[in-house]
């Protein structure tokens, strides 16, 4: 006879426009990153497993790339013999691949049908609805793409951020780096600006609060890292992990609008700059709101600053000389190789840059 609720199975599926092999690869990679965020280590592969606090909670029982992953899953440390089953299967759909999750056997552990329903509501349905409610979903998209980039698409973009190169060129012109400089970049993304800056012969350090961007920036500049000319750290802009007066100059591009406390971050930058240290920061122009440079849901999560507000930020942070300049990005966009049909994105009165210096 079947135990009560032994058959309770949770199912979820989604159809994605990817080939099964590609969908499998993304699934495995994203699962490993996401589980790590919850303190679970996923070791993929035919002999793979999932570990929590040094205890094996899941063991791979089937691993067929492009088709199926099955796990024997032990949710209860008080009843380690109770094994549930998790299965991820991929099958061809009319367009793309249908990815299906099945989780079987929780009913045995809970016993009571009300408890199973309660668990489903609280632990599956409510988190799903929360994750897809406007605030959380908009935050996820904003983080994923720009505020704390993660995922394969973000890594591909920030490795070679074509549309940011015009900003980089302006900043490099303003900084006029030499081999004597020690540069700090705050919010370095994939390290593309650093790669340009380092050609001056300077030394540099950088921070970003996205672990994937830190890895990417190190990888992109592996030569400079190996030579000890570049140090990239996982850190937040409001707590820079460097002693006072470490740098001769600092840069921030595409970051200011995301900072919850921009004055605090600018004060931190000022603290780590030595006497005469200079900062060049790309602004966050109100005119960008709702354009391809700052579309929703990012636009309503960004702070925008006009010239006066931007100048006020620099002064409030204690910089001794502060100026806001506008620079025409269009010529740089053409040189950088932005496609002709997108050059119009760079037209207009010019982007604002904060130029600040401490005595
Ligand atoms: C739009 S991306 C720009 C990346 C890079 N500067 C570029 O122009 O390609 C913003 C970057 O700033 C980082 N960032 C945002 N807020 C931050 C904070 N408070 N501390 C550290 N990094 C931050 C994000 O993780 C992301 O890599």
PDB file of N, CA and C in Angstrom, residues 163-246:
ATOM      1  N   UNK A 163      29.453  49.781 -26.000  1.00  0.00           N
ATOM      2  CA  UNK A 163      28.738  51.046 -25.827  1.00  0.00           C
ATOM      3  C   UNK A 163      29.293  51.880 -24.667  1.00  0.00           C
ATOM      4  N   UNK A 164      30.227  51.325 -23.918  1.00  0.00           N
ATOM      5  CA  UNK A 164      30.861  52.103 -22.843  1.00  0.00           C
ATOM      6  C   UNK A 164      32.195  52.703 -23.293  1.00  0.00           C
ATOM      7  N   UNK A 165      32.701  52.239 -24.423  1.00  0.00           N
ATOM      8  CA  UNK A 165      34.029  52.715 -24.837  1.00  0.00           C
ATOM      9  C   UNK A 165      34.096  54.232 -25.028  1.00  0.00           C
ATOM     10  N   UNK A 166      33.025  54.863 -25.541  1.00  0.00           N
ATOM     11  CA  UNK A 166      33.104  56.333 -25.642  1.00  0.00           C
ATOM     12  C   UNK A 166      33.345  56.988 -24.270  1.00  0.00           C
ATOM     13  N   UNK A 167      32.662  56.512 -23.228  1.00  0.00           N
ATOM     14  CA  UNK A 167      32.910  57.056 -21.873  1.00  0.00           C
ATOM     15  C   UNK A 167      34.357  56.826 -21.465  1.00  0.00           C
ATOM     16  N   UNK A 168      34.847  55.615 -21.759  1.00  0.00           N
ATOM     17  CA  UNK A 168      36.232  55.289 -21.368  1.00  0.00           C
ATOM     18  C   UNK A 168      37.214  56.267 -22.007  1.00  0.00           C
ATOM     19  N   UNK A 169      36.963  56.568 -23.297  1.00  0.00           N
ATOM     20  CA  UNK A 169      37.904  57.450 -24.003  1.00  0.00           C
ATOM     21  C   UNK A 169      37.939  58.831 -23.349  1.00  0.00           C
ATOM     22  N   UNK A 170      36.737  59.360 -23.011  1.00  0.00           N
ATOM     23  CA  UNK A 170      36.683  60.681 -22.376  1.00  0.00           C
ATOM     24  C   UNK A 170      37.450  60.641 -21.051  1.00  0.00           C
ATOM     25  N   UNK A 171      37.193  59.614 -20.278  1.00  0.00           N
ATOM     26  CA  UNK A 171      37.834  59.521 -18.956  1.00  0.00           C
ATOM     27  C   UNK A 171      39.354  59.423 -19.094  1.00  0.00           C
ATOM     28  N   UNK A 172      39.796  58.619 -20.065  1.00  0.00           N
ATOM     29  CA  UNK A 172      41.249  58.482 -20.261  1.00  0.00           C
ATOM     30  C   UNK A 172      41.863  59.813 -20.675  1.00  0.00           C
ATOM     31  N   UNK A 173      41.150  60.560 -21.527  1.00  0.00           N
ATOM     32  CA  UNK A 173      41.651  61.893 -21.904  1.00  0.00           C
ATOM     33  C   UNK A 173      41.778  62.783 -20.675  1.00  0.00           C
ATOM     34  N   UNK A 174      40.745  62.753 -19.834  1.00  0.00           N
ATOM     35  CA  UNK A 174      40.754  63.628 -18.648  1.00  0.00           C
ATOM     36  C   UNK A 174      41.843  63.223 -17.660  1.00  0.00           C
ATOM     37  N   UNK A 175      42.043  61.909 -17.508  1.00  0.00           N
ATOM     38  CA  UNK A 175      43.006  61.445 -16.507  1.00  0.00           C
ATOM     39  C   UNK A 175      44.449  61.620 -16.963  1.00  0.00           C
ATOM     40  N   UNK A 176      44.657  61.509 -18.279  1.00  0.00           N
ATOM     41  CA  UNK A 176      46.013  61.595 -18.838  1.00  0.00           C
ATOM     42  C   UNK A 176      47.006  60.784 -17.992  1.00  0.00           C
ATOM     43  N   UNK A 177      46.761  59.479 -17.924  1.00  0.00           N
ATOM     44  CA  UNK A 177      47.555  58.604 -17.056  1.00  0.00           C
ATOM     45  C   UNK A 177      49.014  58.525 -17.488  1.00  0.00           C
ATOM     46  N   UNK A 178      49.887  58.337 -16.511  1.00  0.00           N
ATOM     47  CA  UNK A 178      51.292  58.050 -16.836  1.00  0.00           C
ATOM     48  C   UNK A 178      51.721  56.835 -16.005  1.00  0.00           C
ATOM     49  N   UNK A 179      52.926  56.377 -16.268  1.00  0.00           N
ATOM     50  CA  UNK A 179      53.418  55.189 -15.547  1.00  0.00           C
ATOM     51  C   UNK A 179      53.578  55.471 -14.051  1.00  0.00           C
ATOM     52  N   UNK A 180      53.582  56.761 -13.694  1.00  0.00           N
ATOM     53  CA  UNK A 180      53.750  57.095 -12.265  1.00  0.00           C
ATOM     54  C   UNK A 180      52.419  56.996 -11.515  1.00  0.00           C
ATOM     55  N   UNK A 181      51.321  56.833 -12.239  1.00  0.00           N
ATOM     56  CA  UNK A 181      50.012  56.831 -11.572  1.00  0.00           C
ATOM     57  C   UNK A 181      49.679  55.502 -10.903  1.00  0.00           C
ATOM     58  N   UNK A 182      48.907  55.637  -9.839  1.00  0.00           N
ATOM     59  CA  UNK A 182      48.310  54.469  -9.178  1.00  0.00           C
ATOM     60  C   UNK A 182      46.803  54.741  -9.194  1.00  0.00           C
ATOM     61  N   UNK A 183      46.126  53.966 -10.030  1.00  0.00           N
ATOM     62  CA  UNK A 183      44.716  54.243 -10.343  1.00  0.00           C
ATOM     63  C   UNK A 183      43.795  53.327  -9.547  1.00  0.00           C
ATOM     64  N   UNK A 184      42.656  53.882  -9.117  1.00  0.00           N
ATOM     65  CA  UNK A 184      41.599  53.059  -8.514  1.00  0.00           C
ATOM     66  C   UNK A 184      40.366  53.138  -9.405  1.00  0.00           C
ATOM     67  N   UNK A 185      39.791  51.985  -9.746  1.00  0.00           N
ATOM     68  CA  UNK A 185      38.484  52.007 -10.407  1.00  0.00           C
ATOM     69  C   UNK A 185      37.440  51.401  -9.465  1.00  0.00           C
ATOM     70  N   UNK A 186      36.361  52.122  -9.282  1.00  0.00           N
ATOM     71  CA  UNK A 186      35.273  51.651  -8.423  1.00  0.00           C
ATOM     72  C   UNK A 186      34.128  51.193  -9.327  1.00  0.00           C
ATOM     73  N   UNK A 187      33.734  49.924  -9.181  1.00  0.00           N
ATOM     74  CA  UNK A 187      32.676  49.372 -10.042  1.00  0.00           C
ATOM     75  C   UNK A 187      33.257  49.046 -11.411  1.00  0.00           C
ATOM     76  N   UNK A 188      34.275  48.188 -11.410  1.00  0.00           N
ATOM     77  CA  UNK A 188      35.073  47.980 -12.643  1.00  0.00           C
ATOM     78  C   UNK A 188      34.385  47.062 -13.648  1.00  0.00           C
ATOM     79  N   UNK A 189      33.250  46.427 -13.279  1.00  0.00           N
ATOM     80  CA  UNK A 189      32.619  45.509 -14.225  1.00  0.00           C
ATOM     81  C   UNK A 189      33.618  44.461 -14.687  1.00  0.00           C
ATOM     82  N   UNK A 190      33.625  44.201 -16.002  1.00  0.00           N
ATOM     83  CA  UNK A 190      34.488  43.157 -16.538  1.00  0.00           C
ATOM     84  C   UNK A 190      35.929  43.575 -16.780  1.00  0.00           C
ATOM     85  N   UNK A 191      36.298  44.800 -16.367  1.00  0.00           N
ATOM     86  CA  UNK A 191      37.704  45.200 -16.427  1.00  0.00           C
ATOM     87  C   UNK A 191      38.154  45.741 -17.769  1.00  0.00           C
ATOM     88  N   UNK A 192      37.201  46.116 -18.623  1.00  0.00           N
ATOM     89  CA  UNK A 192      37.587  46.618 -19.949  1.00  0.00           C
ATOM     90  C   UNK A 192      38.259  47.984 -19.859  1.00  0.00           C
ATOM     91  N   UNK A 193      37.765  48.844 -18.954  1.00  0.00           N
ATOM     92  CA  UNK A 193      38.426  50.146 -18.802  1.00  0.00           C
ATOM     93  C   UNK A 193      39.852  49.941 -18.273  1.00  0.00           C
ATOM     94  N   UNK A 194      39.991  49.042 -17.312  1.00  0.00           N
ATOM     95  CA  UNK A 194      41.321  48.795 -16.736  1.00  0.00           C
ATOM     96  C   UNK A 194      42.312  48.374 -17.814  1.00  0.00           C
ATOM     97  N   UNK A 195      41.819  47.521 -18.734  1.00  0.00           N
ATOM     98  CA  UNK A 195      42.712  47.031 -19.789  1.00  0.00           C
ATOM     99  C   UNK A 195      43.270  48.206 -20.590  1.00  0.00           C
ATOM    100  N   UNK A 196      42.424  49.195 -20.893  1.00  0.00           N
ATOM    101  CA  UNK A 196      42.890  50.386 -21.624  1.00  0.00           C
ATOM    102  C   UNK A 196      43.835  51.212 -20.758  1.00  0.00           C
ATOM    103  N   UNK A 197      43.401  51.417 -19.513  1.00  0.00           N
ATOM    104  CA  UNK A 197      44.167  52.294 -18.617  1.00  0.00           C
ATOM    105  C   UNK A 197      45.577  51.749 -18.384  1.00  0.00           C
ATOM    106  N   UNK A 198      45.679  50.431 -18.268  1.00  0.00           N
ATOM    107  CA  UNK A 198      46.975  49.823 -17.939  1.00  0.00           C
ATOM    108  C   UNK A 198      47.996  49.969 -19.058  1.00  0.00           C
ATOM    109  N   UNK A 199      47.526  50.264 -20.280  1.00  0.00           N
ATOM    110  CA  UNK A 199      48.489  50.455 -21.382  1.00  0.00           C
ATOM    111  C   UNK A 199      49.358  51.687 -21.133  1.00  0.00           C
ATOM    112  N   UNK A 200      48.944  52.559 -20.195  1.00  0.00           N
ATOM    113  CA  UNK A 200      49.753  53.747 -19.861  1.00  0.00           C
ATOM    114  C   UNK A 200      50.988  53.365 -19.043  1.00  0.00           C
ATOM    115  N   UNK A 201      50.994  52.127 -18.530  1.00  0.00           N
ATOM    116  CA  UNK A 201      52.107  51.702 -17.669  1.00  0.00           C
ATOM    117  C   UNK A 201      51.814  51.918 -16.198  1.00  0.00           C
ATOM    118  N   UNK A 202      50.624  52.469 -15.889  1.00  0.00           N
ATOM    119  CA  UNK A 202      50.290  52.743 -14.482  1.00  0.00           C
ATOM    120  C   UNK A 202      50.064  51.439 -13.719  1.00  0.00           C
ATOM    121  N   UNK A 203      49.991  51.540 -12.399  1.00  0.00           N
ATOM    122  CA  UNK A 203      49.528  50.425 -11.577  1.00  0.00           C
ATOM    123  C   UNK A 203      48.090  50.717 -11.202  1.00  0.00           C
ATOM    124  N   UNK A 204      47.343  49.685 -10.852  1.00  0.00           N
ATOM    125  CA  UNK A 204      45.927  49.925 -10.587  1.00  0.00           C
ATOM    126  C   UNK A 204      45.362  48.918  -9.599  1.00  0.00           C
ATOM    127  N   UNK A 205      44.256  49.347  -8.975  1.00  0.00           N
ATOM    128  CA  UNK A 205      43.435  48.443  -8.165  1.00  0.00           C
ATOM    129  C   UNK A 205      41.992  48.744  -8.539  1.00  0.00           C
ATOM    130  N   UNK A 206      41.125  47.785  -8.281  1.00  0.00           N
ATOM    131  CA  UNK A 206      39.727  47.991  -8.633  1.00  0.00           C
ATOM    132  C   UNK A 206      38.847  47.213  -7.678  1.00  0.00           C
ATOM    133  N   UNK A 207      37.628  47.696  -7.509  1.00  0.00           N
ATOM    134  CA  UNK A 207      36.652  46.933  -6.717  1.00  0.00           C
ATOM    135  C   UNK A 207      35.359  46.817  -7.519  1.00  0.00           C
ATOM    136  N   UNK A 208      34.648  45.757  -7.223  1.00  0.00           N
ATOM    137  CA  UNK A 208      33.282  45.595  -7.724  1.00  0.00           C
ATOM    138  C   UNK A 208      32.570  44.703  -6.718  1.00  0.00           C
ATOM    139  N   UNK A 209      31.260  44.894  -6.560  1.00  0.00           N
ATOM    140  CA  UNK A 209      30.558  44.036  -5.592  1.00  0.00           C
ATOM    141  C   UNK A 209      29.895  42.824  -6.256  1.00  0.00           C
ATOM    142  N   UNK A 210      30.165  42.632  -7.561  1.00  0.00           N
ATOM    143  CA  UNK A 210      29.682  41.419  -8.231  1.00  0.00           C
ATOM    144  C   UNK A 210      30.833  40.414  -8.325  1.00  0.00           C
ATOM    145  N   UNK A 211      30.699  39.251  -7.675  1.00  0.00           N
ATOM    146  CA  UNK A 211      31.794  38.267  -7.755  1.00  0.00           C
ATOM    147  C   UNK A 211      32.110  37.874  -9.194  1.00  0.00           C
ATOM    148  N   UNK A 212      31.093  37.783 -10.028  1.00  0.00           N
ATOM    149  CA  UNK A 212      31.357  37.385 -11.424  1.00  0.00           C
ATOM    150  C   UNK A 212      32.143  38.458 -12.166  1.00  0.00           C
ATOM    151  N   UNK A 213      31.870  39.737 -11.857  1.00  0.00           N
ATOM    152  CA  UNK A 213      32.621  40.808 -12.518  1.00  0.00           C
ATOM    153  C   UNK A 213      34.065  40.843 -12.018  1.00  0.00           C
ATOM    154  N   UNK A 214      34.256  40.565 -10.737  1.00  0.00           N
ATOM    155  CA  UNK A 214      35.632  40.528 -10.201  1.00  0.00           C
ATOM    156  C   UNK A 214      36.430  39.436 -10.919  1.00  0.00           C
ATOM    157  N   UNK A 215      35.822  38.254 -11.063  1.00  0.00           N
ATOM    158  CA  UNK A 215      36.514  37.158 -11.766  1.00  0.00           C
ATOM    159  C   UNK A 215      36.835  37.555 -13.203  1.00  0.00           C
ATOM    160  N   UNK A 216      35.840  38.178 -13.841  1.00  0.00           N
ATOM    161  CA  UNK A 216      36.018  38.562 -15.244  1.00  0.00           C
ATOM    162  C   UNK A 216      37.121  39.614 -15.399  1.00  0.00           C
ATOM    163  N   UNK A 217      37.104  40.606 -14.504  1.00  0.00           N
ATOM    164  CA  UNK A 217      38.118  41.678 -14.581  1.00  0.00           C
ATOM    165  C   UNK A 217      39.521  41.104 -14.378  1.00  0.00           C
ATOM    166  N   UNK A 218      39.623  40.130 -13.465  1.00  0.00           N
ATOM    167  CA  UNK A 218      40.942  39.499 -13.241  1.00  0.00           C
ATOM    168  C   UNK A 218      41.367  38.715 -14.472  1.00  0.00           C
ATOM    169  N   UNK A 219      40.396  37.993 -15.032  1.00  0.00           N
ATOM    170  CA  UNK A 219      40.702  37.155 -16.203  1.00  0.00           C
ATOM    171  C   UNK A 219      41.090  38.031 -17.400  1.00  0.00           C
ATOM    172  N   UNK A 220      40.346  39.110 -17.593  1.00  0.00           N
ATOM    173  CA  UNK A 220      40.619  39.981 -18.750  1.00  0.00           C
ATOM    174  C   UNK A 220      41.986  40.649 -18.636  1.00  0.00           C
ATOM    175  N   UNK A 221      42.410  40.876 -17.391  1.00  0.00           N
ATOM    176  CA  UNK A 221      43.688  41.562 -17.168  1.00  0.00           C
ATOM    177  C   UNK A 221      44.677  40.635 -16.474  1.00  0.00           C
ATOM    178  N   UNK A 222      44.653  39.355 -16.873  1.00  0.00           N
ATOM    179  CA  UNK A 222      45.434  38.355 -16.133  1.00  0.00           C
ATOM    180  C   UNK A 222      46.932  38.662 -16.160  1.00  0.00           C
ATOM    181  N   UNK A 223      47.394  39.252 -17.261  1.00  0.00           N
ATOM    182  CA  UNK A 223      48.818  39.576 -17.359  1.00  0.00           C
ATOM    183  C   UNK A 223      49.209  40.580 -16.283  1.00  0.00           C
ATOM    184  N   UNK A 224      48.423  41.657 -16.178  1.00  0.00           N
ATOM    185  CA  UNK A 224      48.724  42.708 -15.187  1.00  0.00           C
ATOM    186  C   UNK A 224      48.576  42.168 -13.767  1.00  0.00           C
ATOM    187  N   UNK A 225      47.599  41.283 -13.564  1.00  0.00           N
ATOM    188  CA  UNK A 225      47.422  40.689 -12.230  1.00  0.00           C
ATOM    189  C   UNK A 225      48.665  39.859 -11.889  1.00  0.00           C
ATOM    190  N   UNK A 226      49.111  39.049 -12.868  1.00  0.00           N
ATOM    191  CA  UNK A 226      50.278  38.183 -12.624  1.00  0.00           C
ATOM    192  C   UNK A 226      51.536  39.015 -12.355  1.00  0.00           C
ATOM    193  N   UNK A 227      51.622  40.169 -13.019  1.00  0.00           N
ATOM    194  CA  UNK A 227      52.814  41.031 -12.817  1.00  0.00           C
ATOM    195  C   UNK A 227      52.741  41.821 -11.515  1.00  0.00           C
ATOM    196  N   UNK A 228      51.600  41.735 -10.839  1.00  0.00           N
ATOM    197  CA  UNK A 228      51.427  42.504  -9.596  1.00  0.00           C
ATOM    198  C   UNK A 228      51.116  43.961  -9.867  1.00  0.00           C
ATOM    199  N   UNK A 229      50.668  44.246 -11.097  1.00  0.00           N
ATOM    200  CA  UNK A 229      50.352  45.641 -11.444  1.00  0.00           C
ATOM    201  C   UNK A 229      48.887  45.966 -11.234  1.00  0.00           C
ATOM    202  N   UNK A 230      48.075  44.922 -11.015  1.00  0.00           N
ATOM    203  CA  UNK A 230      46.637  45.130 -10.846  1.00  0.00           C
ATOM    204  C   UNK A 230      46.109  44.223  -9.738  1.00  0.00           C
ATOM    205  N   UNK A 231      45.281  44.823  -8.890  1.00  0.00           N
ATOM    206  CA  UNK A 231      44.677  44.096  -7.755  1.00  0.00           C
ATOM    207  C   UNK A 231      43.165  44.344  -7.838  1.00  0.00           C
ATOM    208  N   UNK A 232      42.392  43.299  -8.124  1.00  0.00           N
ATOM    209  CA  UNK A 232      40.931  43.472  -8.234  1.00  0.00           C
ATOM    210  C   UNK A 232      40.284  42.780  -7.041  1.00  0.00           C
ATOM    211  N   UNK A 233      39.439  43.521  -6.320  1.00  0.00           N
ATOM    212  CA  UNK A 233      38.846  42.953  -5.102  1.00  0.00           C
ATOM    213  C   UNK A 233      37.331  43.054  -5.105  1.00  0.00           C
ATOM    214  N   UNK A 234      36.744  42.076  -4.424  1.00  0.00           N
ATOM    215  CA  UNK A 234      35.302  42.088  -4.206  1.00  0.00           C
ATOM    216  C   UNK A 234      35.035  43.015  -3.028  1.00  0.00           C
ATOM    217  N   UNK A 235      34.420  44.153  -3.305  1.00  0.00           N
ATOM    218  CA  UNK A 235      34.169  45.116  -2.227  1.00  0.00           C
ATOM    219  C   UNK A 235      33.113  46.100  -2.681  1.00  0.00           C
ATOM    220  N   UNK A 236      32.568  46.790  -1.700  1.00  0.00           N
ATOM    221  CA  UNK A 236      31.527  47.770  -2.012  1.00  0.00           C
ATOM    222  C   UNK A 236      32.131  49.169  -2.045  1.00  0.00           C
ATOM    223  N   UNK A 237      31.522  50.007  -2.864  1.00  0.00           N
ATOM    224  CA  UNK A 237      32.015  51.372  -3.048  1.00  0.00           C
ATOM    225  C   UNK A 237      31.986  52.178  -1.752  1.00  0.00           C
ATOM    226  N   UNK A 238      31.139  51.788  -0.819  1.00  0.00           N
ATOM    227  CA  UNK A 238      31.057  52.592   0.399  1.00  0.00           C
ATOM    228  C   UNK A 238      32.017  52.116   1.491  1.00  0.00           C
ATOM    229  N   UNK A 239      32.804  51.061   1.191  1.00  0.00           N
ATOM    230  CA  UNK A 239      33.849  50.617   2.141  1.00  0.00           C
ATOM    231  C   UNK A 239      35.018  50.105   1.344  1.00  0.00           C
ATOM    232  N   UNK A 240      35.861  51.000   0.952  1.00  0.00           N
ATOM    233  CA  UNK A 240      36.976  50.601   0.080  1.00  0.00           C
ATOM    234  C   UNK A 240      38.075  49.951   0.921  1.00  0.00           C
ATOM    235  N   UNK A 241      38.535  48.777   0.502  1.00  0.00           N
ATOM    236  CA  UNK A 241      39.482  48.027   1.328  1.00  0.00           C
ATOM    237  C   UNK A 241      40.935  48.468   1.124  1.00  0.00           C
ATOM    238  N   UNK A 242      41.150  49.783   1.200  1.00  0.00           N
ATOM    239  CA  UNK A 242      42.500  50.308   0.977  1.00  0.00           C
ATOM    240  C   UNK A 242      42.801  51.365   2.045  1.00  0.00           C
ATOM    241  N   UNK A 243      44.083  51.487   2.407  1.00  0.00           N
ATOM    242  CA  UNK A 243      44.443  52.528   3.381  1.00  0.00           C
ATOM    243  C   UNK A 243      44.285  53.926   2.789  1.00  0.00           C
ATOM    244  N   UNK A 244      44.288  54.920   3.644  1.00  0.00           N
ATOM    245  CA  UNK A 244      44.229  56.324   3.207  1.00  0.00           C
ATOM    246  C   UNK A 244      45.369  56.599   2.225  1.00  0.00           C
ATOM    247  N   UNK A 245      45.120  57.510   1.325  1.00  0.00           N
ATOM    248  CA  UNK A 245      46.157  58.057   0.437  1.00  0.00           C
ATOM    249  C   UNK A 245      46.925  56.987  -0.350  1.00  0.00           C
ATOM    250  N   UNK A 246      46.206  56.014  -0.873  1.00  0.00           N
ATOM    251  CA  UNK A 246      46.872  54.940  -1.625  1.00  0.00           C
ATOM    252  C   UNK A 246      47.043  55.303  -3.109  1.00  0.00           C
TER     253      UNK A 246
END
